[in-house]
PDB file of C-alpha atoms in Angstrom:
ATOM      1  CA  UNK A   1     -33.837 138.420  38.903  1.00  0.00           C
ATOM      2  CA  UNK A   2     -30.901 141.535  39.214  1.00  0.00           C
ATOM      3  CA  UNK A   3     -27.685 140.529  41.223  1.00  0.00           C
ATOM      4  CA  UNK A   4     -29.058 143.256  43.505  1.00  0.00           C
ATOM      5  CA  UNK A   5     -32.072 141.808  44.082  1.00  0.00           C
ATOM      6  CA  UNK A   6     -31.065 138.393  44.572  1.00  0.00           C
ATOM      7  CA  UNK A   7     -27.912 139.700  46.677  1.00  0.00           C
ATOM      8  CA  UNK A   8     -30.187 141.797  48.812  1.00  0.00           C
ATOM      9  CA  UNK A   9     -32.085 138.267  49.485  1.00  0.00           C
ATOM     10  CA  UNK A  10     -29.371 136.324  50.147  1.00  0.00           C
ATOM     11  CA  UNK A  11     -27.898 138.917  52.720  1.00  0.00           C
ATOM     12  CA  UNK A  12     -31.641 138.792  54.690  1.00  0.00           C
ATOM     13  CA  UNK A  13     -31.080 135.141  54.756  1.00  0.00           C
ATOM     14  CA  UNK A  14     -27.775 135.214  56.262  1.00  0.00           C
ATOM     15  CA  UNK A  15     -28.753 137.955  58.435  1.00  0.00           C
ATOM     16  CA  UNK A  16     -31.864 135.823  59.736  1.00  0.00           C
ATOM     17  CA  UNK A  17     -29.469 132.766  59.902  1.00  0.00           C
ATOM     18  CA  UNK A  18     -26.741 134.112  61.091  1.00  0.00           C
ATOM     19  CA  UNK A  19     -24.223 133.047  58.517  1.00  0.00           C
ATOM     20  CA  UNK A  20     -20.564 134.052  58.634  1.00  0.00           C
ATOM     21  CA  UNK A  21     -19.761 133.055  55.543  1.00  0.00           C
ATOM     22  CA  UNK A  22     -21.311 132.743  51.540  1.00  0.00           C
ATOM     23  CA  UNK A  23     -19.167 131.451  49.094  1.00  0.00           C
ATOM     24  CA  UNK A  24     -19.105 131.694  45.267  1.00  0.00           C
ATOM     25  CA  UNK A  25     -17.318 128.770  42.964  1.00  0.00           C
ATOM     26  CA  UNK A  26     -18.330 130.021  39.676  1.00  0.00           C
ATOM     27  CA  UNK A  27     -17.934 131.431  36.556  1.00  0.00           C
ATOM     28  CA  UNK A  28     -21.022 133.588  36.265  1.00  0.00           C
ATOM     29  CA  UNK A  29     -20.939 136.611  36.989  1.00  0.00           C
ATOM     30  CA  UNK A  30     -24.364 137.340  38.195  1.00  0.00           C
ATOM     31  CA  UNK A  31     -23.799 135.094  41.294  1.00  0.00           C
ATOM     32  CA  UNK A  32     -20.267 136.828  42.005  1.00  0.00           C
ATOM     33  CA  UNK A  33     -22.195 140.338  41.576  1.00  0.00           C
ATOM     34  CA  UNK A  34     -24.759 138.897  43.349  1.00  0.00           C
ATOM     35  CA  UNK A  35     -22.607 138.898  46.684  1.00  0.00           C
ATOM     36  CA  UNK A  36     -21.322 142.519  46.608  1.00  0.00           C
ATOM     37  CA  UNK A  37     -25.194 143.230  47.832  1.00  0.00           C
ATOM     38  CA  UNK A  38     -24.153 140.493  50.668  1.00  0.00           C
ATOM     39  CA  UNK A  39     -23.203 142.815  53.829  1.00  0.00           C
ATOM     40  CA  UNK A  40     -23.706 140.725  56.496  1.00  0.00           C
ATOM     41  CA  UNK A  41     -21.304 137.725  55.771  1.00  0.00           C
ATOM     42  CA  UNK A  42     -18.063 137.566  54.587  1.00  0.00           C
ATOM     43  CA  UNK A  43     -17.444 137.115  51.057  1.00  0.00           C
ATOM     44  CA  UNK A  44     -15.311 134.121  49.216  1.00  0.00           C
ATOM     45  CA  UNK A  45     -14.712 133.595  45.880  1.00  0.00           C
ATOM     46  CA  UNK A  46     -12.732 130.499  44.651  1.00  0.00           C
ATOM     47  CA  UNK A  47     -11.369 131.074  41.029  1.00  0.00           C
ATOM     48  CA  UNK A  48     -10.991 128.228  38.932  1.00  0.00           C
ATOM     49  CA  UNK A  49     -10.026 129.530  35.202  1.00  0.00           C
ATOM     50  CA  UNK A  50      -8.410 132.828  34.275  1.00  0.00           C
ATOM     51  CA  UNK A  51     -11.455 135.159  35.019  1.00  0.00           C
ATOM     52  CA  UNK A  52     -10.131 138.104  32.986  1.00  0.00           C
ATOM     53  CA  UNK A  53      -9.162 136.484  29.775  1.00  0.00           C
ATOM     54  CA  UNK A  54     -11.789 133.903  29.719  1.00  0.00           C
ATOM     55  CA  UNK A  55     -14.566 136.984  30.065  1.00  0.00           C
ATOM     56  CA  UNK A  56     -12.937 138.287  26.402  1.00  0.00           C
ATOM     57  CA  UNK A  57     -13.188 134.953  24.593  1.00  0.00           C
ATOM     58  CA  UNK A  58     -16.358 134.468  25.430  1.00  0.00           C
ATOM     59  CA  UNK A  59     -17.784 138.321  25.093  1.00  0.00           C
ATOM     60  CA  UNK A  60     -15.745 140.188  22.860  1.00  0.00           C
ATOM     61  CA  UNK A  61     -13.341 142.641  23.481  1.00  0.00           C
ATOM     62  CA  UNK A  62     -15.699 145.654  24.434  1.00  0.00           C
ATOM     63  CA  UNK A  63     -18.118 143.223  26.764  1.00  0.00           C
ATOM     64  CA  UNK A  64     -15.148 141.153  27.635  1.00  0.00           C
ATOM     65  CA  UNK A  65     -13.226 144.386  28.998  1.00  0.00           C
ATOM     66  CA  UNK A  66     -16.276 145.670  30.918  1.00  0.00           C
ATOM     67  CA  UNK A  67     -16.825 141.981  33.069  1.00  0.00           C
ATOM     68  CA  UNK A  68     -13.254 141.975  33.559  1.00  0.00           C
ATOM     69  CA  UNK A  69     -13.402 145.655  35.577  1.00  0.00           C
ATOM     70  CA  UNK A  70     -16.606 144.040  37.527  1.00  0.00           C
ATOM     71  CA  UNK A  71     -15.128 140.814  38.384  1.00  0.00           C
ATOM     72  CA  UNK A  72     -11.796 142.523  39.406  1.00  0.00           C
ATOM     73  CA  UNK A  73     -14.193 144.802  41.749  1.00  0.00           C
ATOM     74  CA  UNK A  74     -15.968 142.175  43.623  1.00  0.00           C
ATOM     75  CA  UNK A  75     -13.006 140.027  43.706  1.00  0.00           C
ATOM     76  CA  UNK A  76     -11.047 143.406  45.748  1.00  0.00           C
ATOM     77  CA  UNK A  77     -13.993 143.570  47.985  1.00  0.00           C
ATOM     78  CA  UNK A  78     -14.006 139.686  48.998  1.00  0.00           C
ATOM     79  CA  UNK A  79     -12.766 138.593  52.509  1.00  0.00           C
ATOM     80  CA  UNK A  80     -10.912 135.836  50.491  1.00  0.00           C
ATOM     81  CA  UNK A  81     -10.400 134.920  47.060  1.00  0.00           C
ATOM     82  CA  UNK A  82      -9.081 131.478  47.162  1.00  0.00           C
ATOM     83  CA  UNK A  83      -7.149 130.268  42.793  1.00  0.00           C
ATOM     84  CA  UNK A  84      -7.219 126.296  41.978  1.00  0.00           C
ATOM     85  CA  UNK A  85      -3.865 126.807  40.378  1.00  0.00           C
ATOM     86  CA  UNK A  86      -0.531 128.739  40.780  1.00  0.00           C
ATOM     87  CA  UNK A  87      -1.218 129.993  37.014  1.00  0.00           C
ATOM     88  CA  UNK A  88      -4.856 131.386  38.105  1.00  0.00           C
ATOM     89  CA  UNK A  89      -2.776 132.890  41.228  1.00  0.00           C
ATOM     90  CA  UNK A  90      -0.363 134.846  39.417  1.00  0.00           C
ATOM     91  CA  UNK A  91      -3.012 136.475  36.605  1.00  0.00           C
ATOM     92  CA  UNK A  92      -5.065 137.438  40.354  1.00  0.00           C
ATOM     93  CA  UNK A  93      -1.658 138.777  41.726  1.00  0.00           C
ATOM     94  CA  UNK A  94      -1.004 140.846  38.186  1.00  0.00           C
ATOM     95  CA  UNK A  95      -4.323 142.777  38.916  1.00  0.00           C
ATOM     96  CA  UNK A  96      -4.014 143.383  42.654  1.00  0.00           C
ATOM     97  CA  UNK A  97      -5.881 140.716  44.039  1.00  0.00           C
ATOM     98  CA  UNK A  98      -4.393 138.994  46.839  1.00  0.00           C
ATOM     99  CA  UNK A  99      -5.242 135.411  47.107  1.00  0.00           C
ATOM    100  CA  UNK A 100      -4.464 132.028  48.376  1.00  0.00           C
ATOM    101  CA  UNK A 101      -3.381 129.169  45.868  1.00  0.00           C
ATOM    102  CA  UNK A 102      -5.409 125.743  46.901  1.00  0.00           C
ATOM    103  CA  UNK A 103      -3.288 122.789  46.140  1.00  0.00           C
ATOM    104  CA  UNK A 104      -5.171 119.924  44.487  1.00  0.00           C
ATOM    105  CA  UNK A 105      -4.744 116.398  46.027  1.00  0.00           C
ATOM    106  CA  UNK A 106      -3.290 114.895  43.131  1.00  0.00           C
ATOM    107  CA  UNK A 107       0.099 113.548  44.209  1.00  0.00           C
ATOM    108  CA  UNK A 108       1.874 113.308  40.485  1.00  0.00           C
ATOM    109  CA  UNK A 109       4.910 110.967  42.242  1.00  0.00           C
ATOM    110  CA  UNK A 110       2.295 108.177  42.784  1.00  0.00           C
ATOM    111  CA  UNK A 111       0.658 108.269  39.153  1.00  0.00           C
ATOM    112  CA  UNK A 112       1.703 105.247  37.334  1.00  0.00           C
ATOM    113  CA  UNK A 113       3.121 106.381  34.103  1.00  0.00           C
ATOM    114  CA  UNK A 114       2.188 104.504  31.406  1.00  0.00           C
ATOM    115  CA  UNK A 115       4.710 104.200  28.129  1.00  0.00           C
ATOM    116  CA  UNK A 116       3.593 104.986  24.738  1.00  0.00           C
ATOM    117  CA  UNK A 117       4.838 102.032  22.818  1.00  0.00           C
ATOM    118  CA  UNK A 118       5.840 102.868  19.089  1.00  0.00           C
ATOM    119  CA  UNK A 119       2.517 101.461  16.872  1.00  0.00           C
ATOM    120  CA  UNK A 120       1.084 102.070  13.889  1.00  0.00           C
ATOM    121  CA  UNK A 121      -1.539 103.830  15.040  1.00  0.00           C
ATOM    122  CA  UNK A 122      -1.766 105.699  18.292  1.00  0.00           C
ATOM    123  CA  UNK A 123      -5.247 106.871  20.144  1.00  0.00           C
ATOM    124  CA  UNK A 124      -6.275 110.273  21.859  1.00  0.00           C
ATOM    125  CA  UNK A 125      -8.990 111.437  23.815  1.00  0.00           C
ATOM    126  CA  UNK A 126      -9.828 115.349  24.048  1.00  0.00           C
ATOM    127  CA  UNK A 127     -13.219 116.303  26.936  1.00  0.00           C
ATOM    128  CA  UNK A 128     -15.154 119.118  25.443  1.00  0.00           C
ATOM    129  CA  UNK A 129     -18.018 121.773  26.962  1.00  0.00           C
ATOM    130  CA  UNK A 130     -18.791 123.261  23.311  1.00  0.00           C
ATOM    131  CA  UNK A 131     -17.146 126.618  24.707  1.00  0.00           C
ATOM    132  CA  UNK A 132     -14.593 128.046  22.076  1.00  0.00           C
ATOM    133  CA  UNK A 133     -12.013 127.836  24.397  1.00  0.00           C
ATOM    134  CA  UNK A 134     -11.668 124.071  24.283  1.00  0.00           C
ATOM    135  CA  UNK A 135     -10.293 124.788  20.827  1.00  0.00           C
ATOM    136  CA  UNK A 136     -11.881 121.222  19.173  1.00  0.00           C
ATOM    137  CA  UNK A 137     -11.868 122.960  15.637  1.00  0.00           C
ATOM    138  CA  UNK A 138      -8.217 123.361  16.137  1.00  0.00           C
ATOM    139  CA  UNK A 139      -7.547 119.702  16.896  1.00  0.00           C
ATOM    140  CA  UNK A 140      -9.638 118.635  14.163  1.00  0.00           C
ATOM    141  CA  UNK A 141      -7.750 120.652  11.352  1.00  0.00           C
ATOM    142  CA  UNK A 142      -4.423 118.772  13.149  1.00  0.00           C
ATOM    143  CA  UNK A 143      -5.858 115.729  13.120  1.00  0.00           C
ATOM    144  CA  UNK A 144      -7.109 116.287   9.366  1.00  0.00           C
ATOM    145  CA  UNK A 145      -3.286 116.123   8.765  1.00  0.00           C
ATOM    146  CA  UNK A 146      -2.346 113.063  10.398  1.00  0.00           C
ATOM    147  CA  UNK A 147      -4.662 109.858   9.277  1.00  0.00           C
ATOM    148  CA  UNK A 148      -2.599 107.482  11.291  1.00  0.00           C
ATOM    149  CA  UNK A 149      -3.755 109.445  14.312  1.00  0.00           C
ATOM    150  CA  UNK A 150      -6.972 108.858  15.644  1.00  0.00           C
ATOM    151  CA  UNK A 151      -9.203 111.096  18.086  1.00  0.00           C
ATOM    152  CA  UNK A 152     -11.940 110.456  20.579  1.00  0.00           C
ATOM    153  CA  UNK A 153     -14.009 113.692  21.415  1.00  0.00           C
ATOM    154  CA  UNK A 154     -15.990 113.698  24.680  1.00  0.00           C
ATOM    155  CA  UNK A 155     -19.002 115.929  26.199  1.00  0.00           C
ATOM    156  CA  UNK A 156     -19.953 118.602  23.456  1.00  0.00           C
ATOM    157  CA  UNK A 157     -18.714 119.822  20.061  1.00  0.00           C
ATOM    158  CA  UNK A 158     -18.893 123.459  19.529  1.00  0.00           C
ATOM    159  CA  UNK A 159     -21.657 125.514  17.550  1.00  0.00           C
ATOM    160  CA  UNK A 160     -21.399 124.803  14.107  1.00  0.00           C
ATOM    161  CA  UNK A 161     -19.705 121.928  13.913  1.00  0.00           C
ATOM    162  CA  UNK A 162     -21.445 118.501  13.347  1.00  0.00           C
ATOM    163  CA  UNK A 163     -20.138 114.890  13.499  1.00  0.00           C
ATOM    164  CA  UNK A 164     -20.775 114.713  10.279  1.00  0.00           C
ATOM    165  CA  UNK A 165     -17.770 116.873   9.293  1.00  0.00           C
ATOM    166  CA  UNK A 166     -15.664 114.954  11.723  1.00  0.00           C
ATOM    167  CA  UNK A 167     -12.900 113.239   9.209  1.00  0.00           C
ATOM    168  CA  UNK A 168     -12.902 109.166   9.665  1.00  0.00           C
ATOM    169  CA  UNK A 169      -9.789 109.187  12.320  1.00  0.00           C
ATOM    170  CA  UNK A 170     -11.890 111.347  14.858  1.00  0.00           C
ATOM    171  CA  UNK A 171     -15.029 109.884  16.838  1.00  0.00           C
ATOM    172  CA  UNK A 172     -17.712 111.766  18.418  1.00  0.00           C
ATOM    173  CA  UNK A 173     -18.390 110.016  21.957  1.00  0.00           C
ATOM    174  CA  UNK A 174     -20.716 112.280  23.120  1.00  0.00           C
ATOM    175  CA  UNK A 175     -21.567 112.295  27.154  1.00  0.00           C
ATOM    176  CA  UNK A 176     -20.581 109.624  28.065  1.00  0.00           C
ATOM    177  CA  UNK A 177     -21.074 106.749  31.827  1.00  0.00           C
ATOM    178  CA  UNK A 178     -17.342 106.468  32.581  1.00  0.00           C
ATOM    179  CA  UNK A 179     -14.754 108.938  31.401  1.00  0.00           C
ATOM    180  CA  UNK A 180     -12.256 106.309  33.189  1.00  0.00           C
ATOM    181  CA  UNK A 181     -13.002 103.671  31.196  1.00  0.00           C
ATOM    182  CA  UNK A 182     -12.925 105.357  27.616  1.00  0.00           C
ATOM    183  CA  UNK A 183      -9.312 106.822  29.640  1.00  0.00           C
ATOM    184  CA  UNK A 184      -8.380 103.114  29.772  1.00  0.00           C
ATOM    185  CA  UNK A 185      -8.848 102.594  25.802  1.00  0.00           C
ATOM    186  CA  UNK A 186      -6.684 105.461  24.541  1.00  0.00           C
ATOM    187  CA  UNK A 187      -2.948 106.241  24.653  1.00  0.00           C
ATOM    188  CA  UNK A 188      -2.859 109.978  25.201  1.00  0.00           C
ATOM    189  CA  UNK A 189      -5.480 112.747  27.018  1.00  0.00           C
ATOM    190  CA  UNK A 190      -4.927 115.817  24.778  1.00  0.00           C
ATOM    191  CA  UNK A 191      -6.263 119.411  25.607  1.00  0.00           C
ATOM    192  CA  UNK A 192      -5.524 122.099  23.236  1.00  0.00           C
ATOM    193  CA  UNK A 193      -7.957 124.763  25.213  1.00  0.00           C
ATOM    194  CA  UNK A 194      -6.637 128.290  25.377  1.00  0.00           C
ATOM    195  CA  UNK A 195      -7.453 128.914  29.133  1.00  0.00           C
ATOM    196  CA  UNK A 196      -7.731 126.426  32.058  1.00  0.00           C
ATOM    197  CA  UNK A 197      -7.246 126.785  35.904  1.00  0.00           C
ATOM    198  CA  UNK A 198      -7.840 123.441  37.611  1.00  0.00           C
ATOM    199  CA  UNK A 199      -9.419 121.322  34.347  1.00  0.00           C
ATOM    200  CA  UNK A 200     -11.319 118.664  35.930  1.00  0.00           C
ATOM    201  CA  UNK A 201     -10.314 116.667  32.934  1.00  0.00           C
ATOM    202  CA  UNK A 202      -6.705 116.696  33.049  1.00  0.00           C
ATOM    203  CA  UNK A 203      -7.303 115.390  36.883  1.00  0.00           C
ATOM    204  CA  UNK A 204      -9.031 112.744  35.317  1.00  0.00           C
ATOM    205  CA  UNK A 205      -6.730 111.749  32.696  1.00  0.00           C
ATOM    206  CA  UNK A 206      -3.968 111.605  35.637  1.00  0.00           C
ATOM    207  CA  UNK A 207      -5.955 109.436  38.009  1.00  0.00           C
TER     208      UNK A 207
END
């Protein structure tokens, strides 16, 4: 179904309900166009990544451009528009949105830094979607270069690239039970992506 005819749907409900508020955590934008159809209740949006740059990787410059111009729009029409990071806050503020920055709950002063002792050979971990932006073909032409480093991949590798073509230091985990306890086995989380707001797997790696 259109945003517009899903939005129009969603506003009877809320009508008939009386709800004050709907509330959009995504990244699609056919749910955040969705709401501009939504008259009866106020609008939130809660931005995780970089909404603007993130539209361009994934679409293309031309494509890219044009959801950038409709995100900004239903974003300036919200009630509030609520960024997971100061970083997502300030690429909001550049394009006139006004929003409020939600802290995470992560207190870094009670994270029990572990040291990296000096070993032969040392152990990362990198959490992947399969999205470009994760950037796993980068880390495997780095870790191409350095045998006596050795890489655990998580979740998804990207389109075109099979385990097969992995070199020997890097392992394909695929999904996998308990992040935490694959966390446990390496020495170092490692994220090379080009665009992140409030990573759920950096939180993890911290924990």
């Amino acid at each position: 179904s259109s945003p517009a005819k899903v939005g129009r749907l969603l506003n009877q409900i809320c009508l008939e309900n009386k709800i004050d508020f709907v509330h959009s955590f995504t990244y699609a934008l056919r749910v955040e166009a969705a709401l501009l159809f939504v008259n009866y209740s106020k609008k939130l949006y809660t931005v995780r990544n970089d909404p603007f740059h993130g539209s361009i990787v994934y679409h293309g410059w031309i494509l890219g451009t044009l959801i950038k111009f409709i995100k900004a729009y239903c974003y300036r029409r919200a009630y509030k528009v609520f960024a997971c990071s100061n970083s997502v806050g300030f690429i909001l503020q550049e394009n006139n949105i006004a929003n409020t920055v939600i802290r995470n709950g992560t207190m870094l002063r009670d994270i029990a830094r572990r040291e990296v002792v000096s070993k032969q050979q040392i152990r990362f971990i990198t959490v992947s979607n399969g999205t470009k932006m994760k950037n796993i073909d980068f880390l495997v032409s780095v870790f191409e270069l350095f045998p006596n480093f050795c890489l655990d991949v998580v979740g998804t590798l990207p389109k075109g690239l099979l385990k097969s073509d992995l070199p020997s230091n890097i392992r394909f985990l695929g999904h996998v039970q308990d992040i935490y306890s694959e966390m446990e086995r390496v020495d170092v989380f490692i994220s090379a992506s080009s665009l992140e707001g409030l990573p759920n797997a950096v939180l993890e790696a911290i924990i």
